Amino acid sequence: MQTLGVHMPDSCLVTTLALSIDPESIRRVFGRLHPVLVHFPIALLIVAGMVELWRLILRRDRPSPTALTCCGIGVMIGLLAAASGWINADAETHSARLTQTMEWHRWLGIGACVLGVAAWTCGMLARNPSREYVRRWWCFLLFSAAGTVGFTGHLGGNMVWGEGYIFAPLARAFEQLDRVPAQPAPDRRRLAPAGTTLIINFETQVRPILIARCVECHGESSAKGGLRLDELYRAFDGDEALWSISPGKPDDSEFIYRIKLGTESEDRMPPEGSPLTPGEIGILQRWIAEGAFEGVADE
Ligand code: HEC
């Protein structure tokens, strides 16, 4: 009786906890495991490909058992990664400009799984000396799966870190090489027509907020969500319908929508730290209402 008395509250706690976790949050957690899971198929399929390639060079017959094991485990975790990625793509917000990369990433990832399953099946069959001819298929499918999973990972990386993230630190050196001397950089600033009077001064009122609160993640080295706010003209690249800043229309701007969200929203910007003050939000709103300019063109 005594023990029962001690255990009752525990089991009640567990039941309460179990009842208060809804299936949706478990699905979201599984989706968020995607960035963890993806590394297994990438590494395992590429290692399997390298091991098998080495075996081809050594002219050994039959598939390498190591490659088969790596491929098998890689494909199994790969299927989990694809499932979690599918959930994540729908559950997490992402910017419209990433939609196309996202679709390529989604279908190449699934393609890599299909190739991996096919490779593994052929590899298992090719272990039997009487089916030696299947070995060619095993190699072909395995190399294709390794290549596809590598490229899929690359697209995934581009979405999270921004395109060209890895070599960005070297980019400056290359830019230096390309530079034609004595030619000033073109002025790409968004300037209002000469003679316009702007109430908000971009340099003294807006840029300091962007630098203090946004550029860490939306700058040269990270460009989260594909958005850069350090060189403002980049925020007005490409299809106008996808710009996060709609000049003249603060209320239609993703930019304003995000900074006005409360701290309980996952989409709020900045995602960490204190929200912008009402004063700062007001400045940014007025700045966009005026046309989101960086200054006024010279006469
Ligand atoms: C700690 C990093 C971080 C900081 C700081 C940050 N952001 Fe973001 N931002 C992100 C990430 C990550 C994404 C992409 C995921 C998403 O869309 O929520 C993003 C996406 C966005 C988007 C959507 C992009 C698009 O094209 O749809 C906007 C707009 C945005 N941020 C504005 C801002 C503004 C304005 C600030 C400063 C007040 C800011 N962010 C500060 C990390 C950050």
Coordinates of C-alpha atoms and ligand atoms in Angstrom, one line a residue:
M1 CA 0.0 0.0 0.0
Q2 CA 2.8 2.3 1.0
T3 CA 4.6 1.8 -2.4
L4 CA 1.4 2.4 -4.3
G5 CA 1.0 5.7 -2.4
V6 CA 4.5 6.7 -3.5
H7 CA 4.0 5.7 -7.1
M8 CA 0.6 7.1 -7.8
P9 CA 1.6 10.7 -8.2
D10 CA 4.4 9.7 -10.5
S11 CA 2.1 7.8 -12.8
C12 CA -0.3 10.6 -12.7
L13 CA 2.4 13.0 -13.8
V14 CA 3.3 10.7 -16.7
T15 CA -0.3 10.4 -17.7
T16 CA -0.8 14.2 -17.6
L17 CA 2.3 14.7 -19.6
A18 CA 1.3 12.1 -22.2
L19 CA -2.1 13.7 -22.5
S20 CA -0.8 17.2 -22.9
I21 CA 1.6 16.3 -25.7
D22 CA -0.3 16.5 -28.9
P23 CA 0.7 14.4 -32.0
E24 CA 1.4 17.6 -34.0
S25 CA 4.3 18.7 -31.7
I26 CA 5.8 15.2 -32.0
R27 CA 5.6 15.5 -35.7
R28 CA 7.3 18.9 -35.6
V29 CA 10.1 17.6 -33.4
F30 CA 10.6 14.7 -35.9
G31 CA 10.7 17.3 -38.7
R32 CA 13.3 19.4 -36.9
L33 CA 15.5 16.3 -36.6
H34 CA 16.1 16.7 -40.3
P35 CA 19.3 18.7 -40.1
V36 CA 20.7 16.0 -37.7
L37 CA 19.6 13.0 -39.7
V38 CA 20.8 14.2 -43.1
H39 CA 24.5 13.9 -42.3
F40 CA 24.2 10.1 -42.1
P41 CA 23.1 9.3 -45.6
I42 CA 25.4 11.9 -47.0
A43 CA 28.5 10.5 -45.3
L44 CA 27.6 6.8 -45.6
L45 CA 26.6 6.8 -49.3
I46 CA 29.7 8.8 -50.2
V47 CA 31.9 6.5 -48.1
A48 CA 30.2 3.4 -49.7
G49 CA 30.9 4.9 -53.2
M50 CA 34.6 5.6 -52.3
V51 CA 35.1 2.1 -50.9
E52 CA 33.5 0.5 -54.0
L53 CA 35.5 2.7 -56.3
W54 CA 38.7 1.6 -54.6
R55 CA 37.7 -2.0 -55.0
L56 CA 37.1 -1.5 -58.7
I57 CA 40.5 0.0 -59.0
L58 CA 42.0 -3.0 -57.3
R59 CA 40.0 -5.2 -59.7
R60 CA 38.4 -7.2 -57.0
D61 CA 35.2 -9.1 -57.9
R62 CA 31.9 -8.8 -56.0
P63 CA 30.7 -5.8 -54.1
S64 CA 32.5 -4.8 -51.0
P65 CA 30.7 -5.9 -47.8
T66 CA 31.7 -2.6 -46.2
A67 CA 30.2 -0.6 -49.0
L68 CA 27.0 -2.7 -48.8
T69 CA 26.7 -2.1 -45.1
C70 CA 27.3 1.7 -45.4
C71 CA 24.9 1.9 -48.3
G72 CA 22.2 -0.1 -46.3
I73 CA 22.5 2.0 -43.2
G74 CA 22.8 5.2 -45.2
V75 CA 19.6 4.4 -47.1
M76 CA 17.6 3.5 -44.0
I77 CA 18.5 6.8 -42.2
G78 CA 18.1 8.5 -45.6
L79 CA 14.5 7.5 -45.7
L80 CA 14.0 8.9 -42.2
A81 CA 15.7 12.1 -43.3
A82 CA 13.5 12.4 -46.3
A83 CA 10.3 11.9 -44.2
S84 CA 11.5 14.5 -41.6
G85 CA 12.5 16.9 -44.4
W86 CA 9.1 16.6 -46.0
I87 CA 7.4 17.5 -42.7
N88 CA 9.9 20.3 -42.0
A89 CA 9.4 21.9 -45.4
D90 CA 5.6 22.2 -44.8
A91 CA 5.8 23.0 -41.1
E92 CA 8.5 25.6 -40.9
T93 CA 8.3 29.0 -42.6
H94 CA 10.7 29.8 -45.3
S95 CA 11.0 32.7 -47.6
A96 CA 9.3 32.7 -51.0
R97 CA 12.6 33.2 -52.8
L98 CA 13.8 29.8 -51.5
T99 CA 10.8 27.9 -52.8
Q100 CA 12.5 26.8 -56.0
T101 CA 15.6 25.6 -54.3
M102 CA 13.4 23.9 -51.7
E103 CA 11.5 21.9 -54.4
W104 CA 14.8 20.8 -56.0
H105 CA 16.1 19.8 -52.6
R106 CA 13.0 17.9 -51.8
W107 CA 12.8 15.8 -55.0
L108 CA 16.6 15.2 -55.4
G109 CA 16.6 14.0 -51.8
I110 CA 13.8 11.6 -52.6
G111 CA 15.6 10.6 -55.8
A112 CA 18.7 9.9 -53.8
C113 CA 16.7 7.5 -51.6
V114 CA 15.3 5.7 -54.6
L115 CA 18.7 5.3 -56.2
G116 CA 20.1 4.2 -52.8
V117 CA 17.5 1.5 -52.3
A118 CA 18.0 0.3 -55.9
A119 CA 21.8 0.3 -55.5
W120 CA 21.6 -1.7 -52.3
T121 CA 19.2 -4.2 -53.8
C122 CA 21.5 -4.8 -56.8
G123 CA 24.5 -4.9 -54.5
M124 CA 22.9 -7.7 -52.4
L125 CA 22.0 -9.6 -55.6
A126 CA 25.6 -9.2 -57.0
R127 CA 27.1 -10.9 -53.9
N128 CA 26.1 -14.2 -55.6
P129 CA 28.8 -15.0 -58.2
S130 CA 26.2 -16.3 -60.6
R131 CA 24.8 -12.8 -60.8
E132 CA 28.1 -11.0 -61.3
Y133 CA 26.5 -8.9 -64.2
V134 CA 24.3 -7.1 -61.6
R135 CA 27.5 -5.6 -60.1
R136 CA 27.7 -3.0 -62.9
W137 CA 24.2 -1.8 -61.8
W138 CA 25.3 -1.7 -58.2
C139 CA 28.2 0.5 -59.0
F140 CA 26.3 2.7 -61.3
L141 CA 23.4 3.2 -58.9
L142 CA 25.7 3.6 -55.9
F143 CA 27.8 6.3 -57.6
S144 CA 24.6 8.1 -58.7
A145 CA 23.1 7.9 -55.3
A146 CA 26.3 9.3 -53.7
G147 CA 26.4 12.2 -56.2
T148 CA 22.8 13.0 -55.8
V149 CA 22.8 13.0 -52.0
G150 CA 25.9 15.2 -52.1
F151 CA 24.3 17.7 -54.4
T152 CA 21.0 17.6 -52.4
G153 CA 23.0 18.4 -49.2
H154 CA 24.7 21.3 -51.0
L155 CA 21.3 22.8 -51.9
G156 CA 20.1 22.3 -48.3
G157 CA 23.3 24.1 -47.1
N158 CA 22.6 27.0 -49.5
M159 CA 19.1 27.4 -48.0
V160 CA 20.4 27.6 -44.4
W161 CA 23.6 29.4 -44.8
G162 CA 23.2 31.3 -48.1
E163 CA 24.6 30.6 -51.5
G164 CA 28.4 30.6 -51.7
Y165 CA 28.8 30.5 -47.9
I166 CA 31.9 28.3 -47.9
F167 CA 34.0 30.3 -50.3
A168 CA 32.7 33.7 -49.3
P169 CA 35.8 34.4 -47.2
L170 CA 37.9 33.9 -50.4
A171 CA 35.6 35.9 -52.6
R172 CA 37.1 39.2 -51.6
A173 CA 40.5 38.0 -52.8
F174 CA 39.0 37.0 -56.2
E175 CA 37.1 40.3 -56.4
Q176 CA 40.5 42.0 -55.9
L177 CA 41.9 40.1 -58.9
D178 CA 39.0 41.1 -61.1
R179 CA 39.0 44.7 -60.1
V180 CA 39.8 47.1 -62.9
P181 CA 41.8 49.9 -61.4
A182 CA 40.6 53.5 -61.4
Q183 CA 37.0 52.5 -61.9
P184 CA 34.8 53.5 -59.0
A185 CA 32.3 50.9 -57.8
P186 CA 28.8 51.6 -59.4
D187 CA 26.5 53.4 -57.0
R188 CA 23.8 50.8 -56.5
R189 CA 22.0 52.6 -53.7
R190 CA 18.3 53.0 -54.0
L191 CA 18.0 56.7 -54.3
A192 CA 14.9 58.9 -54.5
P193 CA 14.6 61.2 -57.5
A194 CA 16.6 64.5 -57.0
G195 CA 14.6 67.1 -55.1
T196 CA 12.5 64.6 -53.0
T197 CA 12.3 65.5 -49.4
L198 CA 12.6 62.5 -47.1
I199 CA 11.6 62.7 -43.4
I200 CA 13.5 59.6 -42.4
N201 CA 17.3 59.7 -42.8
F202 CA 18.5 56.3 -43.8
E203 CA 22.1 56.7 -42.8
T204 CA 21.4 58.0 -39.3
Q205 CA 18.1 56.5 -38.4
V206 CA 17.6 53.2 -40.3
R207 CA 21.0 51.8 -41.0
P208 CA 22.1 51.8 -37.3
I209 CA 19.0 49.6 -36.5
L210 CA 19.8 47.2 -39.3
I211 CA 23.4 46.9 -38.3
A212 CA 22.7 46.5 -34.6
R213 CA 19.9 44.0 -34.9
C214 CA 19.7 42.3 -38.4
V215 CA 23.0 42.3 -40.3
E216 CA 24.6 39.6 -38.0
C217 CA 22.2 37.1 -39.7
H218 CA 21.3 39.0 -42.9
G219 CA 24.8 40.1 -43.9
E220 CA 27.6 39.1 -46.3
S221 CA 28.6 35.9 -44.4
S222 CA 25.2 34.5 -43.6
A223 CA 22.2 35.9 -45.6
K224 CA 19.6 33.9 -43.6
G225 CA 16.5 33.3 -45.7
G226 CA 18.4 34.6 -48.7
L227 CA 18.0 38.2 -47.4
R228 CA 20.8 40.7 -47.1
L229 CA 20.3 44.0 -45.3
D230 CA 24.0 45.1 -45.3
E231 CA 24.0 46.2 -48.9
L232 CA 20.4 47.2 -49.3
Y233 CA 20.2 47.0 -53.1
R234 CA 20.4 43.2 -52.7
A235 CA 17.1 43.2 -50.9
F236 CA 15.5 44.5 -54.1
D237 CA 17.0 41.8 -56.4
G238 CA 14.8 39.6 -58.6
D239 CA 11.0 39.3 -58.7
E240 CA 9.4 42.3 -57.1
A241 CA 6.6 40.2 -55.8
L242 CA 9.1 38.3 -53.6
W243 CA 10.8 41.4 -52.0
S244 CA 10.5 41.4 -48.2
I245 CA 10.3 45.2 -48.4
S246 CA 7.5 46.6 -50.5
P247 CA 8.4 50.2 -51.0
G248 CA 5.6 52.5 -50.1
K249 CA 3.6 49.7 -48.6
P250 CA 4.8 48.9 -45.0
D251 CA 1.7 46.9 -44.2
D252 CA 2.4 44.5 -47.2
S253 CA 6.0 44.1 -46.2
E254 CA 7.2 40.8 -44.8
F255 CA 9.9 42.9 -43.2
I256 CA 7.4 44.9 -41.0
Y257 CA 5.2 41.9 -40.4
R258 CA 8.2 40.0 -38.9
I259 CA 9.4 42.7 -36.6
K260 CA 5.9 43.4 -35.3
L261 CA 5.3 39.7 -34.2
G262 CA 5.3 39.0 -30.5
T263 CA 8.1 37.1 -28.8
E264 CA 5.9 34.0 -28.7
S265 CA 6.0 33.7 -32.5
E266 CA 8.8 31.6 -34.1
D267 CA 8.8 33.9 -37.1
R268 CA 9.6 37.1 -35.3
M269 CA 12.6 39.1 -36.2
P270 CA 15.1 39.3 -34.7
P271 CA 14.4 35.8 -33.6
E272 CA 16.5 36.2 -30.4
G273 CA 17.0 39.0 -27.9
S274 CA 14.6 41.8 -27.2
P275 CA 12.1 42.8 -29.9
L276 CA 12.6 46.2 -31.6
T277 CA 11.2 49.1 -29.6
P278 CA 7.9 50.7 -30.9
G279 CA 10.1 53.7 -31.7
E280 CA 12.4 51.7 -34.0
I281 CA 9.4 49.9 -35.6
G282 CA 7.9 53.3 -36.3
I283 CA 11.0 54.6 -38.0
L284 CA 11.3 51.5 -40.2
Q285 CA 7.6 51.7 -41.1
R286 CA 7.8 55.4 -42.1
W287 CA 11.0 54.7 -44.0
I288 CA 9.3 52.0 -46.1
A289 CA 6.2 54.2 -46.5
E290 CA 8.4 56.9 -48.0
G291 CA 9.8 54.4 -50.5
A292 CA 12.6 52.6 -48.6
F293 CA 15.3 54.9 -50.1
E294 CA 18.9 55.2 -49.0
G295 CA 19.0 58.8 -49.8
V296 CA 18.2 61.3 -52.5
A297 CA 20.0 61.4 -55.9
D298 CA 22.1 64.5 -56.7
E299 CA 20.7 67.1 -59.0
Ligands
HEC1 C1 19.8 35.5 -35.2 C2 19.6 35.6 -36.6 C3 18.7 36.6 -37.2 C4 18.6 37.9 -36.9 C5 19.4 38.7 -35.9 C6 17.6 38.5 -37.8 N1 17.1 37.5 -38.6 FE1 15.7 37.6 -40.1 N2 15.9 35.7 -40.5 C7 16.7 34.8 -39.8 C8 16.5 33.4 -40.4 C9 17.2 32.2 -39.9 C10 15.5 33.6 -41.4 C11 15.0 32.5 -42.3 C12 14.0 31.7 -41.6 C13 12.7 32.4 -41.6 O1 12.2 32.8 -42.7 O2 12.1 32.5 -40.5 C14 15.2 35.0 -41.5 C15 14.2 35.5 -42.3 C16 13.9 36.9 -42.4 C17 12.9 37.4 -43.3 C18 12.2 36.7 -44.4 C19 13.0 36.7 -45.6 C20 12.1 36.6 -46.9 O3 12.6 37.0 -47.9 O4 11.0 36.1 -46.8 C21 12.8 38.8 -43.0 C22 12.0 39.8 -43.7 C23 13.7 39.0 -41.9 N3 14.4 37.9 -41.6 C24 13.9 40.3 -41.4 C25 14.8 40.5 -40.3 C26 15.0 41.9 -39.8 C27 14.3 43.1 -40.2 C28 15.9 41.7 -38.8 C29 16.4 42.8 -37.8 C30 15.4 43.6 -37.1 C31 16.3 40.3 -38.7 N4 15.6 39.6 -39.7 C32 17.2 39.8 -37.8 C33 17.5 35.0 -38.8 C34 17.7 36.3 -38.2

